[in-house]
mmCIF file with all atom_site columns, C-alpha atoms in Angstrom:
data_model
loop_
_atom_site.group_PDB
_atom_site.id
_atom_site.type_symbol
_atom_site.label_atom_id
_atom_site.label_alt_id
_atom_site.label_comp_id
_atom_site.label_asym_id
_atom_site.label_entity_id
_atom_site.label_seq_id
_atom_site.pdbx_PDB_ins_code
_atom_site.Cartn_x
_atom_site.Cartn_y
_atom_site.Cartn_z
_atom_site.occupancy
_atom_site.B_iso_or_equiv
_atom_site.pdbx_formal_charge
_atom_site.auth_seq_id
_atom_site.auth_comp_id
_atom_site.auth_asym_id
_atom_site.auth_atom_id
_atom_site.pdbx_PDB_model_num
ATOM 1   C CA . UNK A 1 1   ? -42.775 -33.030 27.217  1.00 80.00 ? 1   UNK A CA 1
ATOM 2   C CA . UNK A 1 2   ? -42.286 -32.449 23.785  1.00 84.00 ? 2   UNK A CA 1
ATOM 3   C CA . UNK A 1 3   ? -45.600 -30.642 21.328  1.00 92.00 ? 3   UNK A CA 1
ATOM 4   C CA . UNK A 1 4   ? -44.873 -31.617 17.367  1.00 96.00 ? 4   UNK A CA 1
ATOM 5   C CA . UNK A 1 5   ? -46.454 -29.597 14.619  1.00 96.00 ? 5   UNK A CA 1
ATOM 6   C CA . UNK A 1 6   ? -45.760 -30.335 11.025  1.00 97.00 ? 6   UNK A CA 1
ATOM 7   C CA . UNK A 1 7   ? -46.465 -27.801 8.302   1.00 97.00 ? 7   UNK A CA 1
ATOM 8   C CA . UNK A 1 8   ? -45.744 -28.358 4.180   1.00 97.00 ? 8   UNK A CA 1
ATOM 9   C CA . UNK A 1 9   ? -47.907 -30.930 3.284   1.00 98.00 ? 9   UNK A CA 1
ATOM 10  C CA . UNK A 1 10  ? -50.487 -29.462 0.023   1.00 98.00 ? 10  UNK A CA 1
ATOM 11  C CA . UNK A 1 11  ? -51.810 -30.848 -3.584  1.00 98.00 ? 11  UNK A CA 1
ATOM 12  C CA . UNK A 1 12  ? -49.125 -32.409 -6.337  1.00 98.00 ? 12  UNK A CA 1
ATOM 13  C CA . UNK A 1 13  ? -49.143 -33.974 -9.337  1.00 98.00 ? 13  UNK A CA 1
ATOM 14  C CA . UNK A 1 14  ? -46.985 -37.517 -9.589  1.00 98.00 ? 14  UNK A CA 1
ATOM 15  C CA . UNK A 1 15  ? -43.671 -36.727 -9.861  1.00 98.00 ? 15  UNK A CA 1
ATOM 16  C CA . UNK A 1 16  ? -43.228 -34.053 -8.257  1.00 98.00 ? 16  UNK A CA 1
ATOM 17  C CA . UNK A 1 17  ? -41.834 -32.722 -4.736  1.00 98.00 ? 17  UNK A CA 1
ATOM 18  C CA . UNK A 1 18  ? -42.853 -31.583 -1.406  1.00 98.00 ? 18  UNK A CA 1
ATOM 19  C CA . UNK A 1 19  ? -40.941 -30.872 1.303   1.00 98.00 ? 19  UNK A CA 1
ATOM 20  C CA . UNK A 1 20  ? -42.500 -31.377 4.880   1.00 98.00 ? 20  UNK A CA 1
ATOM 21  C CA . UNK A 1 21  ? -41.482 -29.721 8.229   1.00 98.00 ? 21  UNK A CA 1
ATOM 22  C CA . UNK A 1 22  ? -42.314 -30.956 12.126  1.00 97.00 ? 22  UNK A CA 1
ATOM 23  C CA . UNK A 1 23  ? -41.158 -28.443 15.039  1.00 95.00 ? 23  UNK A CA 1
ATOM 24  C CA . UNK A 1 24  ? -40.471 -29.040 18.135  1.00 92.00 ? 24  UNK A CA 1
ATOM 25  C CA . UNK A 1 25  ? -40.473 -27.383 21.209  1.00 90.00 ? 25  UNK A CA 1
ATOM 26  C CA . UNK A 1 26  ? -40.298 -28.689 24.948  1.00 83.00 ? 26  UNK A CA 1
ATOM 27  C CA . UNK A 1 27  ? -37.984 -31.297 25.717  1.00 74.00 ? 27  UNK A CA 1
ATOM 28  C CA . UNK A 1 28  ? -34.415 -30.923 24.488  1.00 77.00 ? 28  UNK A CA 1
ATOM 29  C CA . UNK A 1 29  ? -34.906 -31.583 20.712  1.00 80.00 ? 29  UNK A CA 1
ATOM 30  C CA . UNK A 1 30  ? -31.455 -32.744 21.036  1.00 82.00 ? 30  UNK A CA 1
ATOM 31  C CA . UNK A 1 31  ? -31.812 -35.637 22.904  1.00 85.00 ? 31  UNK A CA 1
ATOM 32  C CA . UNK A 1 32  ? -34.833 -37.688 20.905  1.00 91.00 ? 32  UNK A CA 1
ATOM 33  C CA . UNK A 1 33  ? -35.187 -39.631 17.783  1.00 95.00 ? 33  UNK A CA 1
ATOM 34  C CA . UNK A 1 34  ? -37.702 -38.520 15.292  1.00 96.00 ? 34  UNK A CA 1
ATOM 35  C CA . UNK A 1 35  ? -39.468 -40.271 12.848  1.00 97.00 ? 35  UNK A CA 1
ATOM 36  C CA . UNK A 1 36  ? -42.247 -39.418 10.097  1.00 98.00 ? 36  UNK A CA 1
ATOM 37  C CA . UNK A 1 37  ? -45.079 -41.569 9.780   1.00 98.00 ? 37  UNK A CA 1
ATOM 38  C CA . UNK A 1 38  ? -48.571 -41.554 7.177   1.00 98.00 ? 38  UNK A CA 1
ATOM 39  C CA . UNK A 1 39  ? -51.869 -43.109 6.853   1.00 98.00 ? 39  UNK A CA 1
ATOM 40  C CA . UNK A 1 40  ? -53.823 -43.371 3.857   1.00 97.00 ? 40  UNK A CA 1
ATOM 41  C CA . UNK A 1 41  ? -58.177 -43.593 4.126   1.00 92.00 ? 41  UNK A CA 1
ATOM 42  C CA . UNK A 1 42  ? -58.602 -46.611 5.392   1.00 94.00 ? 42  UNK A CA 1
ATOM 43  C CA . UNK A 1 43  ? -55.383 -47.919 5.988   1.00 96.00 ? 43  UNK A CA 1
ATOM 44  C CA . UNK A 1 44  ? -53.175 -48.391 9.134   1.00 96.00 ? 44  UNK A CA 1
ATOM 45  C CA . UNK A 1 45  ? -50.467 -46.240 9.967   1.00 97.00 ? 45  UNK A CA 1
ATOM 46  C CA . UNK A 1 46  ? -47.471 -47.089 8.038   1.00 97.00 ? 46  UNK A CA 1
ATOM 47  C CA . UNK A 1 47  ? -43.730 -46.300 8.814   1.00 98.00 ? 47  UNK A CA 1
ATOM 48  C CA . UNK A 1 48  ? -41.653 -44.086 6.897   1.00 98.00 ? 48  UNK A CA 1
ATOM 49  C CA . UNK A 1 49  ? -38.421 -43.242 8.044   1.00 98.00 ? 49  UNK A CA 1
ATOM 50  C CA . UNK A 1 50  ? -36.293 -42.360 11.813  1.00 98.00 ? 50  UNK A CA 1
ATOM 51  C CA . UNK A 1 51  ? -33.371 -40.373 12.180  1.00 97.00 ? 51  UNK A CA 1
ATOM 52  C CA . UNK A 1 52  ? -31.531 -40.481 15.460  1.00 96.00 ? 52  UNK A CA 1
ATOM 53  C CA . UNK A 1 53  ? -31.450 -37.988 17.642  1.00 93.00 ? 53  UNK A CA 1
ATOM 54  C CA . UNK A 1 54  ? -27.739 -37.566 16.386  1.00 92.00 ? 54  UNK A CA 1
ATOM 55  C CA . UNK A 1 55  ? -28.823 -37.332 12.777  1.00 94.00 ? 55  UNK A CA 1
ATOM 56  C CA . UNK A 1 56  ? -26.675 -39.198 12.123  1.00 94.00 ? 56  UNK A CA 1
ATOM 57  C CA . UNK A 1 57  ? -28.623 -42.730 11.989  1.00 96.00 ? 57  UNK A CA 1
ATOM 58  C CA . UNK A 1 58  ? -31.217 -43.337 9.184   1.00 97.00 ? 58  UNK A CA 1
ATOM 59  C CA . UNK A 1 59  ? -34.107 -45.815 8.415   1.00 98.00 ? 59  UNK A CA 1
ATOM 60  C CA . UNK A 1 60  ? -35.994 -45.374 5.545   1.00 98.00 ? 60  UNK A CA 1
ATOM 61  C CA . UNK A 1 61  ? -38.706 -47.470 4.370   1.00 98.00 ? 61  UNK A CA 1
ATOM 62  C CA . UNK A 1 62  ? -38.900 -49.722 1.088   1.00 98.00 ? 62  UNK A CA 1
ATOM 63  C CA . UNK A 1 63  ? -41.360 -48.191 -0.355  1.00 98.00 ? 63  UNK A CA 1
ATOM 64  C CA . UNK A 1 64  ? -39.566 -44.279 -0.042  1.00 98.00 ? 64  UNK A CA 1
ATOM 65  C CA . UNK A 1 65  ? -35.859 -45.144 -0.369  1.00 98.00 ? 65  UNK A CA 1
ATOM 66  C CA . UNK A 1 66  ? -34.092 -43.527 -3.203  1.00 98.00 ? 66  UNK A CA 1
ATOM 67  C CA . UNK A 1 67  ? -37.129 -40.914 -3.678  1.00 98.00 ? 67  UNK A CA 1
ATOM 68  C CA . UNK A 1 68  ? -37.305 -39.170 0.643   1.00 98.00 ? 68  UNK A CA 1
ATOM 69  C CA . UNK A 1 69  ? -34.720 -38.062 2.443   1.00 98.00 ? 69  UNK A CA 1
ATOM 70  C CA . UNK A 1 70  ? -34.943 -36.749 6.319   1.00 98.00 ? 70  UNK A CA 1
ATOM 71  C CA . UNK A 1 71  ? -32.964 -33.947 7.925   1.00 97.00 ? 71  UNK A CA 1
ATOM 72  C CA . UNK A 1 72  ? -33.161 -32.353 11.401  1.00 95.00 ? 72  UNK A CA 1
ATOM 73  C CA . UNK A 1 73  ? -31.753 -29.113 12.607  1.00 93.00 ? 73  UNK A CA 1
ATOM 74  C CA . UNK A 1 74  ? -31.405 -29.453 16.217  1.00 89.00 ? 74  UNK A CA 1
ATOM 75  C CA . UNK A 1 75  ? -30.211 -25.691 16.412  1.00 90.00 ? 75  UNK A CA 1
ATOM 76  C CA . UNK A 1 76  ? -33.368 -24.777 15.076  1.00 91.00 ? 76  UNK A CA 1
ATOM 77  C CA . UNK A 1 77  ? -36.001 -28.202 16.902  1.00 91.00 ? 77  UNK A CA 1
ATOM 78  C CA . UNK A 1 78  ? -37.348 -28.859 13.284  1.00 94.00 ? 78  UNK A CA 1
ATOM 79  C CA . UNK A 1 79  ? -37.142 -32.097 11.572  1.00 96.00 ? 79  UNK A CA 1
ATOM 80  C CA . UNK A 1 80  ? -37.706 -32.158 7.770   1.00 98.00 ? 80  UNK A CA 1
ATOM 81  C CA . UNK A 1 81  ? -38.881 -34.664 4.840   1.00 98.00 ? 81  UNK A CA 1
ATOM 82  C CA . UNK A 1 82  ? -38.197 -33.950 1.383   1.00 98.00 ? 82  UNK A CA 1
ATOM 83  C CA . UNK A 1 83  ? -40.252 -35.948 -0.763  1.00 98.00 ? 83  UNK A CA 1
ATOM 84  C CA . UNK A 1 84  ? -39.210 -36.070 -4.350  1.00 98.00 ? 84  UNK A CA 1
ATOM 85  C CA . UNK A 1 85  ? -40.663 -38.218 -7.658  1.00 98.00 ? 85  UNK A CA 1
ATOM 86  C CA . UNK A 1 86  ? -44.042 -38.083 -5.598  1.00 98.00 ? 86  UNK A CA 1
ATOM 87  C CA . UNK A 1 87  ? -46.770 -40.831 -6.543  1.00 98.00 ? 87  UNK A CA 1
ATOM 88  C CA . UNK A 1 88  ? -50.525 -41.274 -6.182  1.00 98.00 ? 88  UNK A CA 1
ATOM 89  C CA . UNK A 1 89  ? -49.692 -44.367 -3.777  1.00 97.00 ? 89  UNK A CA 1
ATOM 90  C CA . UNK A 1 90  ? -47.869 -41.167 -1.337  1.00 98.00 ? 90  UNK A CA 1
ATOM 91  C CA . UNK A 1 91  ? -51.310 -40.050 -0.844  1.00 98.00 ? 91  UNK A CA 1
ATOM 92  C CA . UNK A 1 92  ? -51.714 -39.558 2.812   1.00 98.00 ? 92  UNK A CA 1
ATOM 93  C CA . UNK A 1 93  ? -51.605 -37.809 6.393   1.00 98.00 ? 93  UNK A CA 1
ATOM 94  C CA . UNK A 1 94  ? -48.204 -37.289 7.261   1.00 98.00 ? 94  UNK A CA 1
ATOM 95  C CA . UNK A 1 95  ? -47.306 -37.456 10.925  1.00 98.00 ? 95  UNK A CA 1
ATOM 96  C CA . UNK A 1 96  ? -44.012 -36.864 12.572  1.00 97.00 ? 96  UNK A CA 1
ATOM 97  C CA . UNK A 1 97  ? -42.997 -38.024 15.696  1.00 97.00 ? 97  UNK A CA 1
ATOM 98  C CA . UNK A 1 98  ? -40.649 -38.107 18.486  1.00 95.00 ? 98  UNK A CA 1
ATOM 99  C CA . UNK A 1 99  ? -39.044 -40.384 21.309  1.00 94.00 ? 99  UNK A CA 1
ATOM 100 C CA . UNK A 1 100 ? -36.034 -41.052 22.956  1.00 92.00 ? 100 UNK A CA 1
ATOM 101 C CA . UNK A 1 101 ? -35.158 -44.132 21.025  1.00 94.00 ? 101 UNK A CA 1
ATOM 102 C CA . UNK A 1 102 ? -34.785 -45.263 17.293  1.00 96.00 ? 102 UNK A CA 1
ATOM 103 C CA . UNK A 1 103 ? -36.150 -48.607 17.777  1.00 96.00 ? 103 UNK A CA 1
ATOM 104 C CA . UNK A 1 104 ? -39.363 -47.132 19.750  1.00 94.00 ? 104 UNK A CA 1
ATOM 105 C CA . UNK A 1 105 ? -39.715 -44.332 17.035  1.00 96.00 ? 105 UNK A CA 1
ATOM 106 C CA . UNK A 1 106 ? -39.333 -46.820 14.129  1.00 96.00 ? 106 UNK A CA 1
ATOM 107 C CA . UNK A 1 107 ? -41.076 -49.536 15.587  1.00 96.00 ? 107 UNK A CA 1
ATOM 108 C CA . UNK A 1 108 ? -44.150 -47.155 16.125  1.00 95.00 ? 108 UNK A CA 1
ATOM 109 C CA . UNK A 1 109 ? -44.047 -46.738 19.617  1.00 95.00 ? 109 UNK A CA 1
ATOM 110 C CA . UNK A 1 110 ? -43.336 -42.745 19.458  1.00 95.00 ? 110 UNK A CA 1
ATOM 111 C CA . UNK A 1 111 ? -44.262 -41.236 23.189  1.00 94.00 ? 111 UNK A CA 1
ATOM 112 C CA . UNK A 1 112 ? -45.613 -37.745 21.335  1.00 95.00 ? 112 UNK A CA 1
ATOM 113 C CA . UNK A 1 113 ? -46.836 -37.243 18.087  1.00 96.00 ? 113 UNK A CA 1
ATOM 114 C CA . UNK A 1 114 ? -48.232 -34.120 15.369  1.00 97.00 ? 114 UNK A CA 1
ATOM 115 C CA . UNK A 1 115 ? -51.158 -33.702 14.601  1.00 97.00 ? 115 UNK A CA 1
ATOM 116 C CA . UNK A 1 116 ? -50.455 -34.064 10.775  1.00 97.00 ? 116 UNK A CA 1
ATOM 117 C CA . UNK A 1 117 ? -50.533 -32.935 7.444   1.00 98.00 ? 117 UNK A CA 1
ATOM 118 C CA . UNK A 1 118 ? -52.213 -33.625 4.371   1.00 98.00 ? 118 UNK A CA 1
ATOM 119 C CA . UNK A 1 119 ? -50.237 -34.921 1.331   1.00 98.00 ? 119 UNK A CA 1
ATOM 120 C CA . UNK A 1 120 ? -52.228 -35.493 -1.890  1.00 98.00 ? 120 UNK A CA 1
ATOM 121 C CA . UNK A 1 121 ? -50.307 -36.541 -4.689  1.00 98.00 ? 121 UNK A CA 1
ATOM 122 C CA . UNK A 1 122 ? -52.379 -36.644 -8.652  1.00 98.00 ? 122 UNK A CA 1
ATOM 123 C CA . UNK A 1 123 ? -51.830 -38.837 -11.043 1.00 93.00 ? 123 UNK A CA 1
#
């Protein structure tokens, strides 16, 4: 089993930063793929970006390429998400989440998940 809670998430104005933590404890943080996901107010749950459980595999989405970047310190079972040039559009509950493959962690299929964080970005 594997318990996910992320902490960082708080009030920005557009064009700014955040950086986001998840950590992990239970199953070897090692050995699974993690992935950070958000949802908006009304909208579905959108993909942001996996990182193997490696590191060193990356899939970012369109829409934060160029402005997030992922990390994950296995030492310490914490994934992070540092979100830089922030807009109102960002604006959501972040989730992270965890599973023993890429494609089932990118693909939304995650077998455990956080409980979330708030993100609110001003314009």
């Amino acid at each position: 089993q594997v318990q996910l809670v992320e902490s960082g998430g708080g009030l920005v104005q557009a064009g700014g930063s955040l950086r986001l933590s998840c950590a992990a404890s239970g199953r070897p943080f090692s050995s699974v793929a993690m992935g950070w996901f958000r949802q908006a107010p009304g909208k579905e749950r959108e993909f942001v970006v996996v990182i193997s459980a490696s590191g060193g595999i990356t899939d970012y989405a369109d829409s934060v390429k160029g402005r997030f970047t992922i990390s994950r310190d296995n030492a310490k079972k914490a994934v992070y998400l540092q979100m830089n040039s922030l807009k109102p559009e960002d604006t959501a509950v972040y989730y992270c989440a965890a599973g023993p493959l890429v494609a089932t962690v990118r693909g939304g299929f995650a077998e455990y998940w956080g409980q979330g964080t708030q993100v609110t970005v001003s314009s």
